[in-house]
């Protein structure tokens, strides 16, 4: 494909997506996601915000060190310390990019930055020049561009291109734009800026009005050639433009848009499932492309049409995006080598033999409870094993629950706290409530339960249940994950995982602050 009709896919799941309350990922989880994005042939992976915390720095560095086929990017404010930290994290990248930004809308410049427009231009130019001294590939973003004045945007963009920026990102930071307006803005910028031909124009759209994908497509129709997006549309507030929707729209409507990407679309569904498992944000059944009902037909008229000729009601195939692809059933007779090989195909590798042995032991336990184990089970099993192994201040030792009609459920739980076992008993309105109250009687975290969610991983009554527990304490929000064929045990695991996440107390800065 030619450069003129090639759209660069810039994935920011690991940075903007992770800013969803409770969606924080560990270093190992980020590495797993990055390797899946690389396998999907994402052009640019925004690995994080290097200066936000030591953990973010280590995650960006680890991804930069291990990813070879995608460009690895770190976000930075237009500040010297941010830029230097990003450069340090990307030092060993096969292909790296520093992505620096500053706000350009009147409301942000006056109230947030408290800077004059002249000072904003000066700082932007300085930031780009400093970044170019560290790395060849620099992207510059105009935060809140959709509420910025066109003349001012032309002025600052022309100067940062002269300073060395080779990608110019126009974000709809607050999801304010509508497609016709946003496309017109992109077209005007490209037309009016004298040196626009020296940079690739990019867009980053939020979904506050449900228009992120539509705005992104309007922008590429107007000449933008990079789209910043996330798996499952994950992101702050209402989320970001969904990678899967943009890629499949470009592919399916190439007759109108005339544009292509380099994405391996068969890896879309595996990436979606991995993100849902790692973050605890399940995909709604009617979500386009990756929802469970995306290719389901219940209407008799629809079913009849599809049976006669698939294209009567389907504009793409389920196999094109990874549904039903590479679906292998494993059982209790499957060996360690097959277990390891299948997980590697699913994008999961093991750092040590001890980690493999622990996960394989859990696999054998699950195989005794569940006749057929599918890919989804394996991904959930590994996530659950790693959740238990990480930050283990609290560890579930045993759980007993009594629940019967007409009686108040009672749970007895034993928890290991840094090597010391404690037991508590509590009654609740249901068995899960009783289990949580018993755990809380031991932990005494005083955290508020914000979300309790259960999803069946596969079909059937013997399916594993994957539970998400979201806790909040002192403004900090964390997600805990747990999986088991017993929903009560899965719930207790998820609550304990959330407690461990709170206890880790990892603090990070927000890039917009």
CSV table of C-alpha atoms in Angstrom, one decimal:
chain,number,residue,atom,x,y,z
A,1,UNK,CA,0.0,0.0,0.0
A,2,UNK,CA,1.2,3.5,-0.7
A,3,UNK,CA,2.0,6.0,2.0
A,4,UNK,CA,-0.8,8.2,0.8
A,5,UNK,CA,-3.6,5.7,1.5
A,6,UNK,CA,-1.9,4.0,4.6
A,7,UNK,CA,-3.4,4.9,8.0
A,8,UNK,CA,-1.0,4.5,10.9
A,9,UNK,CA,-2.7,2.8,13.9
A,10,UNK,CA,-1.4,4.3,17.2
A,11,UNK,CA,-2.6,2.3,20.1
A,12,UNK,CA,-2.9,4.1,23.5
A,13,UNK,CA,-4.5,1.3,25.5
A,14,UNK,CA,-1.5,1.1,27.8
A,15,UNK,CA,-1.5,4.9,28.5
A,16,UNK,CA,-4.9,6.6,27.9
A,17,UNK,CA,-6.8,3.3,28.3
A,18,UNK,CA,-5.1,2.7,31.7
A,19,UNK,CA,-6.4,6.1,32.9
A,20,UNK,CA,-9.9,4.5,33.2
A,21,UNK,CA,-10.6,4.4,37.0
A,22,UNK,CA,-9.5,1.0,38.2
A,23,UNK,CA,-7.9,-0.1,34.9
A,24,UNK,CA,-4.3,0.2,36.1
A,25,UNK,CA,-2.1,-2.7,34.9
A,26,UNK,CA,1.0,-4.2,36.3
A,27,UNK,CA,4.3,-4.2,34.5
A,28,UNK,CA,3.9,-7.9,33.5
A,29,UNK,CA,0.3,-7.3,32.3
A,30,UNK,CA,1.4,-4.3,30.2
A,31,UNK,CA,4.1,-6.5,28.6
A,32,UNK,CA,1.5,-9.2,27.8
A,33,UNK,CA,-0.7,-6.6,26.2
A,34,UNK,CA,2.2,-5.0,24.3
A,35,UNK,CA,3.2,-8.3,22.8
A,36,UNK,CA,-0.3,-8.9,21.7
A,37,UNK,CA,-0.4,-5.5,20.0
A,38,UNK,CA,2.9,-6.2,18.3
A,39,UNK,CA,1.4,-9.5,17.1
A,40,UNK,CA,-1.6,-7.6,15.7
A,41,UNK,CA,0.9,-5.4,13.9
A,42,UNK,CA,0.0,-2.1,15.6
A,43,UNK,CA,2.3,0.6,14.1
A,44,UNK,CA,2.8,2.6,17.3
A,45,UNK,CA,2.3,1.4,20.9
A,46,UNK,CA,2.0,4.2,23.5
A,47,UNK,CA,3.4,2.3,26.4
A,48,UNK,CA,2.8,4.9,29.1
A,49,UNK,CA,3.7,8.1,30.8
A,50,UNK,CA,7.2,7.5,31.9
A,51,UNK,CA,7.5,10.3,34.6
A,52,UNK,CA,4.1,9.4,36.2
A,53,UNK,CA,5.6,6.9,38.6
A,54,UNK,CA,8.5,4.5,39.0
A,55,UNK,CA,6.2,1.7,37.9
A,56,UNK,CA,5.2,3.5,34.7
A,57,UNK,CA,8.8,4.2,33.9
A,58,UNK,CA,9.7,0.5,34.3
A,59,UNK,CA,6.8,-0.6,32.2
A,60,UNK,CA,7.7,1.8,29.3
A,61,UNK,CA,11.3,0.7,29.5
A,62,UNK,CA,10.4,-3.0,29.6
A,63,UNK,CA,8.2,-2.7,26.6
A,64,UNK,CA,10.8,-0.6,24.7
A,65,UNK,CA,13.4,-3.2,25.4
A,66,UNK,CA,11.3,-6.2,24.3
A,67,UNK,CA,9.0,-5.0,21.4
A,68,UNK,CA,10.9,-5.0,18.1
A,69,UNK,CA,8.2,-4.8,15.3
A,70,UNK,CA,6.2,-1.8,16.6
A,71,UNK,CA,7.3,1.7,17.4
A,72,UNK,CA,7.2,2.3,21.2
A,73,UNK,CA,6.1,5.7,22.4
A,74,UNK,CA,6.1,7.5,25.8
A,75,UNK,CA,3.9,10.5,26.6
A,76,UNK,CA,5.4,13.6,28.2
A,77,UNK,CA,4.2,17.0,29.1
A,78,UNK,CA,6.1,19.9,27.5
A,79,UNK,CA,8.4,19.9,30.5
A,80,UNK,CA,12.2,19.2,30.5
A,81,UNK,CA,12.0,16.6,33.3
A,82,UNK,CA,9.1,14.7,31.5
A,83,UNK,CA,10.9,14.7,28.2
A,84,UNK,CA,14.2,13.5,29.7
A,85,UNK,CA,12.5,10.7,31.6
A,86,UNK,CA,10.7,9.6,28.4
A,87,UNK,CA,14.0,9.6,26.5
A,88,UNK,CA,15.6,7.5,29.3
A,89,UNK,CA,12.8,4.9,29.2
A,90,UNK,CA,13.1,4.6,25.4
A,91,UNK,CA,16.9,4.5,25.2
A,92,UNK,CA,17.0,0.8,24.1
A,93,UNK,CA,13.9,0.9,21.8
A,94,UNK,CA,14.4,-0.6,18.4
A,95,UNK,CA,12.1,2.3,17.2
A,96,UNK,CA,11.0,4.9,19.7
A,97,UNK,CA,8.9,8.1,19.9
A,98,UNK,CA,8.5,10.9,22.4
A,99,UNK,CA,5.0,12.3,22.4
A,100,UNK,CA,4.9,15.7,24.0
A,101,UNK,CA,1.9,18.0,24.5
A,102,UNK,CA,0.6,21.2,25.8
A,103,UNK,CA,-3.0,22.7,26.0
A,104,UNK,CA,-3.9,25.2,23.3
A,105,UNK,CA,-7.6,26.1,24.0
A,106,UNK,CA,-8.3,29.5,25.5
A,107,UNK,CA,-10.0,27.9,28.5
A,108,UNK,CA,-7.0,25.6,29.3
A,109,UNK,CA,-4.4,28.3,28.7
A,110,UNK,CA,-6.1,30.8,30.9
A,111,UNK,CA,-7.4,28.6,33.8
A,112,UNK,CA,-5.2,25.5,33.8
A,113,UNK,CA,-1.8,26.6,32.5
A,114,UNK,CA,-2.2,30.3,33.4
A,115,UNK,CA,0.0,31.1,30.4
A,116,UNK,CA,-0.3,33.5,27.5
A,117,UNK,CA,-0.6,32.1,24.0
A,118,UNK,CA,3.0,33.5,23.2
A,119,UNK,CA,4.4,31.6,26.2
A,120,UNK,CA,2.6,28.4,25.1
A,121,UNK,CA,4.1,28.5,21.7
A,122,UNK,CA,7.6,29.2,23.2
A,123,UNK,CA,7.3,26.2,25.5
A,124,UNK,CA,6.0,23.9,22.8
A,125,UNK,CA,8.9,24.8,20.5
A,126,UNK,CA,11.4,24.3,23.3
A,127,UNK,CA,9.9,20.9,24.2
A,128,UNK,CA,10.0,19.6,20.6
A,129,UNK,CA,13.6,20.7,20.2
A,130,UNK,CA,14.6,19.1,23.5
A,131,UNK,CA,12.9,15.8,22.5
A,132,UNK,CA,14.6,15.9,19.1
A,133,UNK,CA,17.9,16.0,20.8
A,134,UNK,CA,17.1,12.7,22.4
A,135,UNK,CA,15.3,10.8,19.7
A,136,UNK,CA,14.5,11.2,15.9
A,137,UNK,CA,10.8,10.6,16.1
A,138,UNK,CA,8.8,13.3,18.0
A,139,UNK,CA,5.0,13.8,18.1
A,140,UNK,CA,3.4,17.0,19.3
A,141,UNK,CA,-0.2,17.2,20.5
A,142,UNK,CA,-2.4,20.3,21.0
A,143,UNK,CA,-4.5,19.3,24.0
A,144,UNK,CA,-8.1,20.3,23.7
A,145,UNK,CA,-7.6,21.1,20.0
A,146,UNK,CA,-11.3,20.8,19.3
A,147,UNK,CA,-12.0,23.9,21.4
A,148,UNK,CA,-8.9,25.8,20.2
A,149,UNK,CA,-8.8,28.7,17.8
A,150,UNK,CA,-7.9,27.7,14.3
A,151,UNK,CA,-5.5,30.6,13.7
A,152,UNK,CA,-3.6,29.8,16.9
A,153,UNK,CA,-3.4,26.2,16.0
A,154,UNK,CA,-1.9,27.1,12.6
A,155,UNK,CA,0.6,29.3,14.3
A,156,UNK,CA,1.8,26.7,16.9
A,157,UNK,CA,1.8,23.8,14.5
A,158,UNK,CA,3.9,25.6,11.9
A,159,UNK,CA,6.5,26.4,14.5
A,160,UNK,CA,6.7,22.9,16.1
A,161,UNK,CA,7.1,21.3,12.6
A,162,UNK,CA,10.0,23.7,12.0
A,163,UNK,CA,11.4,22.6,15.4
A,164,UNK,CA,11.4,19.0,14.4
A,165,UNK,CA,8.0,17.4,15.1
A,166,UNK,CA,7.1,14.9,12.5
A,167,UNK,CA,3.6,13.9,13.7
A,168,UNK,CA,1.0,16.5,14.7
A,169,UNK,CA,-1.8,15.2,16.8
A,170,UNK,CA,-5.2,17.0,17.0
A,171,UNK,CA,-7.0,15.6,20.0
A,172,UNK,CA,-10.7,16.0,20.7
A,173,UNK,CA,-9.7,15.8,24.4
A,174,UNK,CA,-13.2,16.3,25.9
A,175,UNK,CA,-15.2,14.6,23.1
A,176,UNK,CA,-16.8,17.9,22.0
A,177,UNK,CA,-16.4,17.7,18.2
A,178,UNK,CA,-18.9,16.5,15.6
A,179,UNK,CA,-17.7,14.8,12.4
A,180,UNK,CA,-18.4,17.5,9.8
A,181,UNK,CA,-16.8,20.1,12.0
A,182,UNK,CA,-13.8,18.0,13.0
A,183,UNK,CA,-13.1,16.9,9.4
A,184,UNK,CA,-13.3,20.5,8.3
A,185,UNK,CA,-10.8,21.5,11.0
A,186,UNK,CA,-8.3,18.9,9.9
A,187,UNK,CA,-8.7,19.9,6.2
A,188,UNK,CA,-8.2,23.5,7.0
A,189,UNK,CA,-5.0,22.9,9.1
A,190,UNK,CA,-3.4,20.8,6.3
A,191,UNK,CA,-4.4,23.4,3.7
A,192,UNK,CA,-3.4,26.5,5.6
A,193,UNK,CA,-0.1,25.5,7.3
A,194,UNK,CA,2.8,26.1,4.9
A,195,UNK,CA,5.0,23.2,6.1
A,196,UNK,CA,2.1,20.7,6.7
A,197,UNK,CA,3.6,18.4,4.1
A,198,UNK,CA,6.6,17.8,6.4
A,199,UNK,CA,4.4,16.1,9.1
A,200,UNK,CA,1.8,13.4,9.4
A,201,UNK,CA,-1.5,14.7,10.9
A,202,UNK,CA,-3.0,12.5,13.6
A,203,UNK,CA,-6.2,12.5,15.6
A,204,UNK,CA,-7.1,11.3,19.1
A,205,UNK,CA,-10.9,11.4,19.8
A,206,UNK,CA,-12.8,10.8,23.0
A,207,UNK,CA,-16.2,9.3,23.1
A,208,UNK,CA,-18.2,11.6,25.4
A,209,UNK,CA,-20.9,12.1,22.8
A,210,UNK,CA,-20.5,8.7,21.2
A,211,UNK,CA,-18.8,10.2,18.2
A,212,UNK,CA,-15.1,9.2,18.6
A,213,UNK,CA,-15.0,6.7,15.8
A,214,UNK,CA,-17.1,8.9,13.5
A,215,UNK,CA,-14.8,11.9,14.2
A,216,UNK,CA,-11.7,9.8,13.5
A,217,UNK,CA,-13.1,8.6,10.2
A,218,UNK,CA,-14.0,12.2,9.2
A,219,UNK,CA,-10.5,13.2,10.0
A,220,UNK,CA,-8.8,10.6,7.9
A,221,UNK,CA,-11.2,11.4,5.1
A,222,UNK,CA,-9.9,15.0,5.4
A,223,UNK,CA,-6.2,14.0,5.2
A,224,UNK,CA,-5.2,12.8,8.7
A,225,UNK,CA,-3.0,9.6,8.4
A,226,UNK,CA,-2.7,8.5,12.0
A,227,UNK,CA,-5.5,7.5,14.3
A,228,UNK,CA,-4.9,7.2,18.1
A,229,UNK,CA,-7.3,4.6,19.6
A,230,UNK,CA,-7.6,1.8,22.2
A,231,UNK,CA,-8.7,-1.8,22.3
A,232,UNK,CA,-12.4,-2.0,23.3
A,233,UNK,CA,-12.5,1.8,23.3
A,234,UNK,CA,-11.0,1.8,26.8
A,235,UNK,CA,-10.2,5.2,28.2
A,236,UNK,CA,-11.1,8.0,30.5
A,237,UNK,CA,-14.8,9.0,31.1
A,238,UNK,CA,-16.7,7.5,28.1
A,239,UNK,CA,-13.5,6.1,26.6
A,240,UNK,CA,-11.6,6.6,23.3
A,241,UNK,CA,-12.1,5.7,19.7
A,242,UNK,CA,-12.2,1.9,19.4
A,243,UNK,CA,-9.3,0.4,17.4
A,244,UNK,CA,-11.4,-2.5,16.3
A,245,UNK,CA,-14.2,-0.3,14.9
A,246,UNK,CA,-11.8,2.1,13.1
A,247,UNK,CA,-9.8,-0.7,11.5
A,248,UNK,CA,-12.8,-2.7,10.4
A,249,UNK,CA,-14.6,0.4,9.1
A,250,UNK,CA,-11.5,1.3,7.0
A,251,UNK,CA,-11.3,-2.3,5.7
A,252,UNK,CA,-15.1,-2.9,5.1
A,253,UNK,CA,-15.7,0.5,3.5
A,254,UNK,CA,-12.5,0.8,1.4
A,255,UNK,CA,-14.8,1.5,-1.5
A,256,UNK,CA,-15.7,4.8,0.0
A,257,UNK,CA,-12.7,5.7,2.1
A,258,UNK,CA,-9.9,4.3,-0.1
A,259,UNK,CA,-7.7,3.7,2.9
A,260,UNK,CA,-5.9,0.8,4.5
A,261,UNK,CA,-4.1,-0.3,7.7
A,262,UNK,CA,-1.4,-2.9,8.3
A,263,UNK,CA,-3.3,-4.5,11.1
A,264,UNK,CA,-3.7,-8.3,11.3
A,265,UNK,CA,-7.4,-8.3,12.0
A,266,UNK,CA,-7.5,-11.9,13.1
A,267,UNK,CA,-5.8,-10.8,16.3
A,268,UNK,CA,-8.5,-8.3,17.2
A,269,UNK,CA,-10.7,-10.6,19.3
A,270,UNK,CA,-7.8,-12.1,21.2
A,271,UNK,CA,-6.6,-8.6,22.0
A,272,UNK,CA,-10.1,-7.6,23.1
A,273,UNK,CA,-10.4,-10.6,25.4
A,274,UNK,CA,-6.9,-10.0,26.9
A,275,UNK,CA,-7.7,-6.4,27.7
A,276,UNK,CA,-11.1,-7.3,29.3
A,277,UNK,CA,-9.4,-10.0,31.4
A,278,UNK,CA,-6.4,-7.9,32.5
A,279,UNK,CA,-8.4,-4.7,33.3
A,280,UNK,CA,-11.6,-6.2,34.6
A,281,UNK,CA,-13.7,-4.2,32.1
A,282,UNK,CA,-16.0,-6.7,30.4
A,283,UNK,CA,-17.1,-6.1,26.8
A,284,UNK,CA,-20.8,-5.4,26.4
A,285,UNK,CA,-22.5,-8.2,24.4
A,286,UNK,CA,-23.7,-5.8,21.6
A,287,UNK,CA,-20.4,-4.1,21.2
A,288,UNK,CA,-19.4,-3.7,17.5
A,289,UNK,CA,-16.8,-6.2,16.2
A,290,UNK,CA,-15.8,-7.8,19.6
A,291,UNK,CA,-19.1,-8.2,21.5
A,292,UNK,CA,-20.5,-11.7,22.0
A,293,UNK,CA,-23.5,-10.9,19.9
A,294,UNK,CA,-21.7,-9.1,17.1
A,295,UNK,CA,-22.2,-12.0,14.7
A,296,UNK,CA,-25.2,-13.6,16.3
A,297,UNK,CA,-28.6,-13.8,14.5
A,298,UNK,CA,-31.7,-14.6,16.4
A,299,UNK,CA,-34.4,-13.3,14.0
A,300,UNK,CA,-35.8,-16.1,11.9
A,301,UNK,CA,-35.7,-13.8,8.8
A,302,UNK,CA,-32.0,-13.0,9.5
A,303,UNK,CA,-31.1,-16.6,10.1
A,304,UNK,CA,-32.7,-17.7,6.9
A,305,UNK,CA,-30.9,-15.0,4.9
A,306,UNK,CA,-27.5,-15.9,6.4
A,307,UNK,CA,-28.0,-19.6,5.7
A,308,UNK,CA,-28.9,-18.9,2.1
A,309,UNK,CA,-26.1,-16.3,1.5
A,310,UNK,CA,-24.0,-14.9,4.4
A,311,UNK,CA,-23.7,-11.4,3.0
A,312,UNK,CA,-27.4,-10.8,3.2
A,313,UNK,CA,-26.9,-9.8,6.8
A,314,UNK,CA,-23.2,-9.9,7.5
A,315,UNK,CA,-20.8,-7.2,6.1
A,316,UNK,CA,-17.7,-9.0,7.4
A,317,UNK,CA,-16.9,-12.5,8.7
A,318,UNK,CA,-16.4,-13.5,12.3
A,319,UNK,CA,-13.2,-15.2,11.3
A,320,UNK,CA,-11.8,-12.0,9.8
A,321,UNK,CA,-11.6,-10.5,13.3
A,322,UNK,CA,-10.6,-13.6,15.2
A,323,UNK,CA,-13.8,-15.2,16.3
A,324,UNK,CA,-13.6,-19.0,16.4
A,325,UNK,CA,-10.0,-18.8,15.1
A,326,UNK,CA,-7.4,-21.1,16.7
A,327,UNK,CA,-9.9,-22.4,19.2
A,328,UNK,CA,-8.3,-25.4,20.9
A,329,UNK,CA,-10.0,-27.5,23.5
A,330,UNK,CA,-7.7,-28.8,26.2
A,331,UNK,CA,-8.4,-31.3,29.0
A,332,UNK,CA,-6.9,-33.1,31.9
A,333,UNK,CA,-4.7,-35.3,29.6
A,334,UNK,CA,-3.0,-32.3,28.0
A,335,UNK,CA,0.6,-32.0,28.9
A,336,UNK,CA,2.8,-29.2,30.1
A,337,UNK,CA,4.3,-28.6,26.7
A,338,UNK,CA,0.9,-28.3,25.0
A,339,UNK,CA,-0.2,-26.0,27.8
A,340,UNK,CA,2.8,-23.7,27.4
A,341,UNK,CA,2.7,-23.8,23.6
A,342,UNK,CA,-1.0,-22.8,23.6
A,343,UNK,CA,-0.5,-19.9,25.9
A,344,UNK,CA,2.4,-18.6,23.9
A,345,UNK,CA,0.1,-18.7,20.8
A,346,UNK,CA,-2.3,-16.6,22.9
A,347,UNK,CA,0.4,-14.1,23.7
A,348,UNK,CA,1.3,-15.3,27.2
A,349,UNK,CA,4.8,-16.5,28.1
A,350,UNK,CA,6.3,-17.4,31.4
A,351,UNK,CA,9.3,-15.7,32.9
A,352,UNK,CA,10.4,-18.7,35.1
A,353,UNK,CA,9.7,-22.4,35.3
A,354,UNK,CA,8.2,-21.7,38.8
A,355,UNK,CA,5.6,-19.5,37.2
A,356,UNK,CA,4.8,-22.1,34.5
A,357,UNK,CA,4.6,-24.8,37.2
A,358,UNK,CA,2.2,-22.8,39.3
A,359,UNK,CA,-0.1,-22.0,36.3
A,360,UNK,CA,0.0,-25.6,35.1
A,361,UNK,CA,-1.0,-26.9,38.5
A,362,UNK,CA,-4.0,-24.6,38.5
A,363,UNK,CA,-4.8,-25.9,35.0
A,364,UNK,CA,-4.8,-29.5,36.2
A,365,UNK,CA,-7.1,-28.5,39.1
A,366,UNK,CA,-9.5,-26.8,36.7
A,367,UNK,CA,-9.4,-29.8,34.4
A,368,UNK,CA,-10.7,-32.0,37.2
A,369,UNK,CA,-13.7,-29.6,37.6
A,370,UNK,CA,-14.4,-28.7,34.0
A,371,UNK,CA,-14.5,-31.3,31.2
A,372,UNK,CA,-13.4,-28.9,28.3
A,373,UNK,CA,-11.0,-26.0,28.8
A,374,UNK,CA,-11.0,-23.3,26.1
A,375,UNK,CA,-8.7,-20.5,25.2
A,376,UNK,CA,-10.7,-18.1,27.3
A,377,UNK,CA,-10.3,-20.4,30.3
A,378,UNK,CA,-6.5,-20.4,29.9
A,379,UNK,CA,-6.3,-16.6,29.7
A,380,UNK,CA,-8.4,-16.2,32.8
A,381,UNK,CA,-6.5,-18.9,34.6
A,382,UNK,CA,-3.1,-17.2,34.0
A,383,UNK,CA,-4.5,-13.8,35.0
A,384,UNK,CA,-5.9,-15.3,38.2
A,385,UNK,CA,-2.7,-17.1,39.0
A,386,UNK,CA,-0.7,-13.9,38.5
A,387,UNK,CA,-3.1,-11.8,40.5
A,388,UNK,CA,-2.7,-14.1,43.5
A,389,UNK,CA,1.1,-14.1,43.1
A,390,UNK,CA,1.5,-10.3,42.9
A,391,UNK,CA,1.6,-8.0,46.0
A,392,UNK,CA,0.5,-10.9,48.3
A,393,UNK,CA,0.0,-9.1,51.6
A,394,UNK,CA,-3.3,-10.9,51.8
A,395,UNK,CA,-3.9,-14.5,50.6
A,396,UNK,CA,-7.1,-16.5,50.8
A,397,UNK,CA,-6.5,-19.8,52.7
A,398,UNK,CA,-10.0,-21.2,53.0
A,399,UNK,CA,-13.6,-20.2,52.7
A,400,UNK,CA,-16.8,-21.9,54.0
A,401,UNK,CA,-20.2,-20.5,53.3
A,402,UNK,CA,-23.6,-21.7,54.6
A,403,UNK,CA,-26.6,-20.6,52.7
A,404,UNK,CA,-30.1,-22.0,52.7
A,405,UNK,CA,-33.7,-20.9,52.0
A,406,UNK,CA,-35.1,-18.8,54.9
A,407,UNK,CA,-31.8,-18.5,56.7
A,408,UNK,CA,-29.2,-15.8,56.8
A,409,UNK,CA,-26.0,-16.8,54.9
A,410,UNK,CA,-22.8,-17.1,57.0
A,411,UNK,CA,-19.3,-17.2,55.8
A,412,UNK,CA,-16.1,-18.3,57.6
A,413,UNK,CA,-12.9,-17.2,56.0
A,414,UNK,CA,-9.2,-17.7,56.8
A,415,UNK,CA,-6.7,-15.2,55.4
A,416,UNK,CA,-3.0,-15.3,55.5
A,417,UNK,CA,-1.5,-11.8,56.2
A,418,UNK,CA,2.2,-11.7,55.6
A,419,UNK,CA,2.6,-15.3,56.9
A,420,UNK,CA,0.2,-15.0,59.8
A,421,UNK,CA,-3.3,-16.6,59.5
A,422,UNK,CA,-6.4,-15.0,60.8
A,423,UNK,CA,-10.0,-16.2,60.8
A,424,UNK,CA,-13.3,-14.4,60.9
A,425,UNK,CA,-17.0,-15.2,60.5
A,426,UNK,CA,-19.7,-12.9,59.3
A,427,UNK,CA,-23.4,-13.0,58.2
A,428,UNK,CA,-24.7,-11.2,55.1
A,429,UNK,CA,-27.6,-10.7,52.8
A,430,UNK,CA,-26.2,-13.3,50.5
A,431,UNK,CA,-23.2,-15.7,50.4
A,432,UNK,CA,-21.0,-13.2,48.6
A,433,UNK,CA,-21.9,-10.3,50.9
A,434,UNK,CA,-21.2,-12.6,53.9
A,435,UNK,CA,-17.8,-13.6,52.4
A,436,UNK,CA,-16.8,-9.9,51.8
A,437,UNK,CA,-17.8,-8.9,55.3
A,438,UNK,CA,-15.8,-11.7,56.8
A,439,UNK,CA,-12.7,-10.7,54.7
A,440,UNK,CA,-13.2,-7.1,55.7
A,441,UNK,CA,-13.4,-8.0,59.4
A,442,UNK,CA,-9.8,-9.3,59.0
A,443,UNK,CA,-8.4,-6.7,56.6
A,444,UNK,CA,-10.2,-3.7,58.1
A,445,UNK,CA,-9.4,-1.7,55.0
A,446,UNK,CA,-12.4,0.7,55.3
A,447,UNK,CA,-12.6,0.6,51.4
A,448,UNK,CA,-15.9,1.3,49.6
A,449,UNK,CA,-17.2,-1.4,47.2
A,450,UNK,CA,-17.9,0.5,44.0
A,451,UNK,CA,-18.5,-2.4,41.6
A,452,UNK,CA,-19.2,-6.2,41.8
A,453,UNK,CA,-19.4,-7.9,38.4
A,454,UNK,CA,-19.6,-11.5,37.3
A,455,UNK,CA,-19.1,-12.8,33.8
A,456,UNK,CA,-19.2,-16.4,32.6
A,457,UNK,CA,-16.0,-17.0,30.6
A,458,UNK,CA,-17.4,-19.8,28.4
A,459,UNK,CA,-20.8,-21.5,27.9
A,460,UNK,CA,-22.2,-24.2,30.2
A,461,UNK,CA,-23.0,-24.6,33.9
A,462,UNK,CA,-19.4,-25.7,34.5
A,463,UNK,CA,-18.0,-22.5,33.1
A,464,UNK,CA,-15.5,-20.5,35.2
A,465,UNK,CA,-16.9,-17.3,36.6
A,466,UNK,CA,-14.7,-14.2,36.3
A,467,UNK,CA,-15.4,-11.7,39.0
A,468,UNK,CA,-14.4,-8.1,39.1
A,469,UNK,CA,-14.4,-6.1,42.4
A,470,UNK,CA,-13.8,-2.4,42.4
A,471,UNK,CA,-12.7,-0.8,45.7
A,472,UNK,CA,-12.2,2.9,46.5
A,473,UNK,CA,-10.3,4.4,49.3
A,474,UNK,CA,-9.2,8.0,49.8
A,475,UNK,CA,-9.8,8.8,46.1
A,476,UNK,CA,-7.8,5.8,44.9
A,477,UNK,CA,-9.7,3.2,42.8
A,478,UNK,CA,-8.5,-0.4,42.1
A,479,UNK,CA,-9.9,-3.4,40.4
A,480,UNK,CA,-9.5,-6.9,41.7
A,481,UNK,CA,-9.9,-10.0,39.6
A,482,UNK,CA,-10.8,-13.6,40.5
A,483,UNK,CA,-11.7,-16.7,38.5
A,484,UNK,CA,-13.1,-20.0,39.6
A,485,UNK,CA,-15.8,-22.5,38.7
A,486,UNK,CA,-17.3,-21.6,42.2
A,487,UNK,CA,-18.5,-18.0,42.0
A,488,UNK,CA,-18.3,-17.5,45.8
A,489,UNK,CA,-14.6,-18.5,45.7
A,490,UNK,CA,-14.0,-16.3,42.6
A,491,UNK,CA,-15.6,-13.4,44.4
A,492,UNK,CA,-13.4,-13.8,47.5
A,493,UNK,CA,-10.3,-14.0,45.3
A,494,UNK,CA,-11.3,-10.8,43.5
A,495,UNK,CA,-11.9,-9.0,46.8
A,496,UNK,CA,-8.5,-10.1,48.2
A,497,UNK,CA,-6.8,-9.1,44.9
A,498,UNK,CA,-8.3,-5.6,45.2
A,499,UNK,CA,-7.1,-5.4,48.8
A,500,UNK,CA,-3.6,-6.3,47.7
A,501,UNK,CA,-3.7,-3.6,45.0
A,502,UNK,CA,-4.8,-1.0,47.5
A,503,UNK,CA,-2.1,-2.2,49.9
A,504,UNK,CA,0.6,-1.8,47.2
A,505,UNK,CA,-0.4,1.9,47.2
A,506,UNK,CA,1.3,2.8,43.9
A,507,UNK,CA,0.7,6.4,43.1
A,508,UNK,CA,1.1,8.0,39.7
A,509,UNK,CA,0.6,11.4,38.2
A,510,UNK,CA,-2.1,12.2,35.7
A,511,UNK,CA,-0.8,13.5,32.4
A,512,UNK,CA,-3.4,16.2,32.1
A,513,UNK,CA,-2.5,17.7,35.5
